[in-house]
Coordinates of C-alpha atoms in Angstrom, one line a residue:
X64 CA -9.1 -17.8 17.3
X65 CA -11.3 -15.2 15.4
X66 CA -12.4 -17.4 12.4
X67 CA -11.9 -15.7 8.8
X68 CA -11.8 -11.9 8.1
X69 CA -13.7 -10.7 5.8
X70 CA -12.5 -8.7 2.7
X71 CA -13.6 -5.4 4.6
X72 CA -12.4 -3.3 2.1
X73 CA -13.9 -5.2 -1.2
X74 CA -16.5 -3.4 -3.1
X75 CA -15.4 0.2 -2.5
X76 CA -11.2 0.1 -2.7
X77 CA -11.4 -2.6 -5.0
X78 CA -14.1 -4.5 -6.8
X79 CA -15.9 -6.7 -4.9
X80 CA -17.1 -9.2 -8.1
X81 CA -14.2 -11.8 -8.0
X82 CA -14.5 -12.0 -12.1
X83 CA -13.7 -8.1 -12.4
X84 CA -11.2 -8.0 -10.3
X85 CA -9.3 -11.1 -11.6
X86 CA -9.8 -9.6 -14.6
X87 CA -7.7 -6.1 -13.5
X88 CA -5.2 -8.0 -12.0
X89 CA -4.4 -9.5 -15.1
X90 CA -4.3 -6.7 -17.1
X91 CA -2.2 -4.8 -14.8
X92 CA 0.1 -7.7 -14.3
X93 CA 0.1 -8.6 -18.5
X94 CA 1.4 -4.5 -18.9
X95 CA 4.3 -5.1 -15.9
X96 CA 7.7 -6.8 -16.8
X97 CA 9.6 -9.2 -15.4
X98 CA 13.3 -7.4 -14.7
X99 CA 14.3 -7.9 -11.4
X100 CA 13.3 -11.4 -10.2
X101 CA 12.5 -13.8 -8.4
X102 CA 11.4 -11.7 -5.5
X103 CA 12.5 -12.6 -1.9
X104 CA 11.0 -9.4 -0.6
X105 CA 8.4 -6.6 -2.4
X106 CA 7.7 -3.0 -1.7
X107 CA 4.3 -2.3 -3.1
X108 CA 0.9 0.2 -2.0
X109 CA -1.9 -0.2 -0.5
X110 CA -4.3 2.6 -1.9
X111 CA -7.4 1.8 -3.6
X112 CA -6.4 -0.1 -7.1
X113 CA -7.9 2.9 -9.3
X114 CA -4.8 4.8 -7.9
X115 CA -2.2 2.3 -7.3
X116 CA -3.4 -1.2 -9.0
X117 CA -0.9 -0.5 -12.3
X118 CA 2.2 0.8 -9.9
X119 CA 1.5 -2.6 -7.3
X120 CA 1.8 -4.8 -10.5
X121 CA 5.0 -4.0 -11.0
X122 CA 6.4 -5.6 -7.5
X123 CA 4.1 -9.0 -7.7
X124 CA 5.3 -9.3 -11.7
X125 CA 8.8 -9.9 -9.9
X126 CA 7.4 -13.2 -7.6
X127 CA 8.1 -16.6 -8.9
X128 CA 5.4 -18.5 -6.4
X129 CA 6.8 -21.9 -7.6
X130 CA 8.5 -22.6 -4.3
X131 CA 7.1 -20.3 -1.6
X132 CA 5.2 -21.9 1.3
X133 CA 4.8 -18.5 3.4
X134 CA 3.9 -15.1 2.3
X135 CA 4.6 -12.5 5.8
X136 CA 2.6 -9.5 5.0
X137 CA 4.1 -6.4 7.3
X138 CA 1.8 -3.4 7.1
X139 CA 1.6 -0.2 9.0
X140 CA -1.1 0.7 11.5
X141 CA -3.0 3.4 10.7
X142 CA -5.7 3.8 13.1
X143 CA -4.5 2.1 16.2
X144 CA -1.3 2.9 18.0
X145 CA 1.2 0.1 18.6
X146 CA 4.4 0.4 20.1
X147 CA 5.5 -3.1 18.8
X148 CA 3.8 -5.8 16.1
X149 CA 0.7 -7.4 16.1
X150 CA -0.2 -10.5 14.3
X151 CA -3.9 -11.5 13.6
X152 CA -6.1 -13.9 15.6
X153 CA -7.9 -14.9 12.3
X154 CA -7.7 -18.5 10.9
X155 CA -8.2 -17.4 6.9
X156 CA -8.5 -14.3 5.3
X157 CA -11.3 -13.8 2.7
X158 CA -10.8 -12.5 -1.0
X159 CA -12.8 -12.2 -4.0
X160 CA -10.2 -14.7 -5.6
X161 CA -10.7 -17.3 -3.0
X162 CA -9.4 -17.1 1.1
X163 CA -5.8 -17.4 2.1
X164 CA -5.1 -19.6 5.2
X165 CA -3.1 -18.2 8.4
X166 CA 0.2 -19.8 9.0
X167 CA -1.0 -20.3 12.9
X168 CA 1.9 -22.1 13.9
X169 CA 4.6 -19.2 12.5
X170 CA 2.1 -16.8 14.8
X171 CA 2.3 -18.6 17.9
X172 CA 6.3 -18.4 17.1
X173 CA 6.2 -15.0 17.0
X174 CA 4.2 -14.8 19.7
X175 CA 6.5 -16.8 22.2
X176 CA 9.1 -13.6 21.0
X177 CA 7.2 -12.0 24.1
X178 CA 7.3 -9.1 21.1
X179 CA 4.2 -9.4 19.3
X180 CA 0.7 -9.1 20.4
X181 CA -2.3 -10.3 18.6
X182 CA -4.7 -8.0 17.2
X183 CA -8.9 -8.4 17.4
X184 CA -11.0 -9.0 14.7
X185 CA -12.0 -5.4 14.5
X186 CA -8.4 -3.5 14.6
X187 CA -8.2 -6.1 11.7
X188 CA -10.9 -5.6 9.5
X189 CA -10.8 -1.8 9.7
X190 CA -7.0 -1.9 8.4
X191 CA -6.3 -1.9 5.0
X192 CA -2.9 -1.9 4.4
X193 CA -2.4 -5.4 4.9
X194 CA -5.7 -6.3 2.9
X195 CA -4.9 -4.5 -0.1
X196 CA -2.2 -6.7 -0.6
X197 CA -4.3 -10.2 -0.6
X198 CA -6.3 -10.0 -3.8
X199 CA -2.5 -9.6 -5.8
X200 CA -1.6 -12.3 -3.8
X201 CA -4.2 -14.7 -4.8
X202 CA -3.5 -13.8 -7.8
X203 CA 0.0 -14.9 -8.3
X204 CA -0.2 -17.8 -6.2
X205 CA -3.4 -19.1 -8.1
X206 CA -2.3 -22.1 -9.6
X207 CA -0.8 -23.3 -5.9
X208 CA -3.6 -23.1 -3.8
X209 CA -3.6 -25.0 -0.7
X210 CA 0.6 -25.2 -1.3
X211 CA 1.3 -21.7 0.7
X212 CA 0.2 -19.8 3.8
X213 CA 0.0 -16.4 4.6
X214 CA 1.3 -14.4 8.0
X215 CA -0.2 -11.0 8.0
X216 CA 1.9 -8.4 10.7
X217 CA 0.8 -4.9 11.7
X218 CA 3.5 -3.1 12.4
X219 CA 3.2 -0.4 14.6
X220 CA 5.0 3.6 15.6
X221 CA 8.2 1.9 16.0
X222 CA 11.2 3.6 17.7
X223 CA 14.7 3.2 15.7
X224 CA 15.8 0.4 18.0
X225 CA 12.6 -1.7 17.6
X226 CA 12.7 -1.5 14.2
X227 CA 16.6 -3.0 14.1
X228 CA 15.1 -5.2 16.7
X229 CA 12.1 -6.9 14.8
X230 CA 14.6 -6.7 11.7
X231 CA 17.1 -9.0 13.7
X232 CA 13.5 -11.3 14.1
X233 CA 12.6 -11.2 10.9
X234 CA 15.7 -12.0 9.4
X235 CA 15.6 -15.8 10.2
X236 CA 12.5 -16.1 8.2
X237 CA 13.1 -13.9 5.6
X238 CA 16.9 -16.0 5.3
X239 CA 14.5 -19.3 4.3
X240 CA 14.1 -19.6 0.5
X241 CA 10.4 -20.6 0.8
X242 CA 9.4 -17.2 2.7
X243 CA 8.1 -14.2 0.5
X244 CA 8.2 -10.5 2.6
X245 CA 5.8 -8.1 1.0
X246 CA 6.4 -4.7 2.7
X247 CA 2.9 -2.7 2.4
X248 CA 3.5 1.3 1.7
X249 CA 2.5 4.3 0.5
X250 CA 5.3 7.1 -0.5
X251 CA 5.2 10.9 -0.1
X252 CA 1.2 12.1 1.1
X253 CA 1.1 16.0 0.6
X254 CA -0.8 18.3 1.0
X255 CA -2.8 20.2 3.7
X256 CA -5.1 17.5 4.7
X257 CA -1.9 15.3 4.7
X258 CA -0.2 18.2 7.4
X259 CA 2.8 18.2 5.2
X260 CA 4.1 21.0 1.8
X261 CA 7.2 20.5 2.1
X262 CA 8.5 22.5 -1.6
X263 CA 12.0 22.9 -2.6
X264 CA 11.3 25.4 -5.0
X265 CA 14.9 24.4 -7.2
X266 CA 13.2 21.3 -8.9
X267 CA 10.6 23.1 -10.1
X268 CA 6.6 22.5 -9.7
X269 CA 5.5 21.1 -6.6
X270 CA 4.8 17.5 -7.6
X271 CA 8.3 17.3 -8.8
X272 CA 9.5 18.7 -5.8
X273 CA 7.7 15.4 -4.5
X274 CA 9.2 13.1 -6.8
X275 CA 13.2 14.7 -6.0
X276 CA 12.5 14.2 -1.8
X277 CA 10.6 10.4 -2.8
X278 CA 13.7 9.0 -4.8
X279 CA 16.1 10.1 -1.9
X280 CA 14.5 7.9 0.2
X281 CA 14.1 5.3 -2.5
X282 CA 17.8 5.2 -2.9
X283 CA 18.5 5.1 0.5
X284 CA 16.3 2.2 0.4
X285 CA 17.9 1.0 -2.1
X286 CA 21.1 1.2 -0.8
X287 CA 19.6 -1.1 2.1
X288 CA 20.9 1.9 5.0
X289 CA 18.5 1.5 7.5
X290 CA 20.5 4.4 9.1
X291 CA 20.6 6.8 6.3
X292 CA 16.7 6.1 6.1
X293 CA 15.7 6.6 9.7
X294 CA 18.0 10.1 9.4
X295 CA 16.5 11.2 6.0
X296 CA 13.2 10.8 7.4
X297 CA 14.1 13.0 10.4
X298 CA 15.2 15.8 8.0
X299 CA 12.7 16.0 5.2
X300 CA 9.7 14.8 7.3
X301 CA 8.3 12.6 4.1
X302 CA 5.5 11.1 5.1
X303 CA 5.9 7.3 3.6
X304 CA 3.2 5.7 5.5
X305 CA 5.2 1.9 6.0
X306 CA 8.1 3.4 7.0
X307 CA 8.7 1.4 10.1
X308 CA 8.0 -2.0 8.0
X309 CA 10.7 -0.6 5.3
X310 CA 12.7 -0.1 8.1
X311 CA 12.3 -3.7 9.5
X312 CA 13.1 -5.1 6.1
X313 CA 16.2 -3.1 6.0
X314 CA 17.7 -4.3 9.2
X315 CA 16.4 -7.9 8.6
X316 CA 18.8 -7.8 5.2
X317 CA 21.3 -5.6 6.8
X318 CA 21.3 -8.6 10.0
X319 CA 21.4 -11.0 7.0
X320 CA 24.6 -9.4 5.6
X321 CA 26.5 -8.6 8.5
X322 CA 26.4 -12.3 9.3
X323 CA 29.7 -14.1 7.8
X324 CA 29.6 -16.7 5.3
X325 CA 25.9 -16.2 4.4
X326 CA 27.2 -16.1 1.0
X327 CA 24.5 -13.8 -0.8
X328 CA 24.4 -11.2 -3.0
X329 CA 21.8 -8.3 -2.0
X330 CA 19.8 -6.1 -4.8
X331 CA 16.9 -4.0 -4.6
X332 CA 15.6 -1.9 -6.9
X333 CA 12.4 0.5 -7.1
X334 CA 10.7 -0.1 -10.9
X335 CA 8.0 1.4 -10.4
X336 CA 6.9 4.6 -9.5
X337 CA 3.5 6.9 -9.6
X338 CA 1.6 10.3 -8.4
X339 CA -2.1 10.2 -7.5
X340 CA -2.1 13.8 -8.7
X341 CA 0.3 16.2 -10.2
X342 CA 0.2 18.7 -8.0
X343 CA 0.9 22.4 -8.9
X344 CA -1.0 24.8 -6.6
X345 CA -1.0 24.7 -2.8
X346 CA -4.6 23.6 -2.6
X347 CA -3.7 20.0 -4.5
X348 CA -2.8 17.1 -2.8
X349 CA -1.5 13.8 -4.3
X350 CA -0.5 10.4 -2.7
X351 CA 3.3 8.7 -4.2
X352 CA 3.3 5.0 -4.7
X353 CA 6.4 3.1 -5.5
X354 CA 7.3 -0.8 -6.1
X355 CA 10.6 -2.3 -5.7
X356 CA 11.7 -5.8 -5.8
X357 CA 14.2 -7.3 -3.4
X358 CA 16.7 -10.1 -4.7
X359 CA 19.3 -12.6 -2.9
X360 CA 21.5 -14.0 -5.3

């Protein structure tokens, strides 16, 4: 075991001063409403909070913490290439708000899967897209410290049938009314530092050309076709960053309905959604952020 992360990313993605950034937190979550809970699984950012705080409030303003014991975190890699999933070696993570304890035991499960590996300390600290998530966390599940654990996943460059594989994992846990999924992602990056301008010229300007490809894939998302996903991303080329963890979550609820008599009604909706930039000319770039709010019923 690696002992606790540190909040790598505090200070220049997010503030640092645990006072300031409880403060944000609250102000973005006191300007978010309440329509489509209580959360069993989130889709939410992971950009620095001057960009995306607002947007990620929107997907924690959906949680009801009262009776979760286990938060699974599933974020993409971005720096090191995975075939599979990686959980962490770390004991706690540290936040501003306070440090969140690793659910070792639900690790060393996965683990045993002979489908996850565990990543080092470093491949862990240098990755934000699961950290971005924590400080939000710590902030809805304030008042029930020491009642809740967390299980942080990288998720790596996952071919179609791993993700439908890990899904079919996943869907155990996600099935238990005390887990909580938070699926870590960024939408549509464009630009030419991004590699991709994709422009259909017939809804209009550029960024709303970015906004018309997004909500296809939102609605496919929404729509919970892990299929249709996986062949709209093919055509269009968007470049969601978490789309292999969307994609996981997808075939975890799809597993979830396909099995008879689990007796639950599916919904998930995107309330949320945002442009870093509205971009115009083809020297701007822009990143898309979009929260949605998964519900059993």
């Amino acid at each position: 075991m690696s002992g606790k992360r540190s909040a790598s990313h505090a200070g220049s993605w997010y503030s640092g001063s645990g006072q300031k950034l409880s403060s944000e937190l609250d102000n973005w979550l006191a300007n978010a409403n309440a329509t489509h809970t209580p959360a069993k699984a989130v889709i939410a950012p992971h950009a620095g909070y001057a960009y995306c705080g607002a947007c990620s409030a929107w997907a924690y303003k959906q949680i009801d913490p009262s009776n979760i014991k286990r938060v699974f975190i599933l974020g993409p890699s971005h720096h090191v290439y995975l075939s599979g999933c990686a959980v962490t070696s770390c004991e706690s993570y540290e936040t501003p708000l306070g440090d969140l304890p690793i659910d070792r035991e639900i690790c060393s499960e996965l683990v045993k899967t002979g489908h996850f590996q565990k990543m080092n300390k470093s491949v862990d600290e240098d990755e934000h897209s699961i950290e971005m998530h924590l400080p939000y966390v710590a902030k809805v599940f304030e008042n029930y410290q020491g009642r809740f654990k967390i299980v942080p996943v990288l998720v790596g460059s996952l071919k179609a049938d791993k993700e439908q594989s890990y899904g079919r994992i996943f869907s155990k846990y996600l099935k238990d009314p005390q887990n909580l999924f938070i699926i870590s992602s960024d939408f549509c990056h464009w630009g030419s530092r991004f590699s991709y301008t994709y422009h259909d010229k017939s809804y209009g300007k550029i960024y709303q050309s970015i906004e018309a490809v997004d909500k296809m894939g939102m609605d496919l998302i929404e729509q919970v076709d892990p299929r249709g996903f996986h062949s709209y991303l093919k055509e269009f080329g968007n470049t969601i960053c978490g789309r292999h963890p969307i994609a996981v979550l997808l075939h975890a609820v799809d597993t979830l309905a396909s099995e008879s008599g689990n007796g639950k009604n599916v919904s998930l909706k995107f309330l949320q959604y945002a442009q870093s930039n509205k971009c115009k000319t083809d020297s701007d770039s822009s990143v898309s952020y979009a929260s949605a709010s998964l519900v059993f019923s």
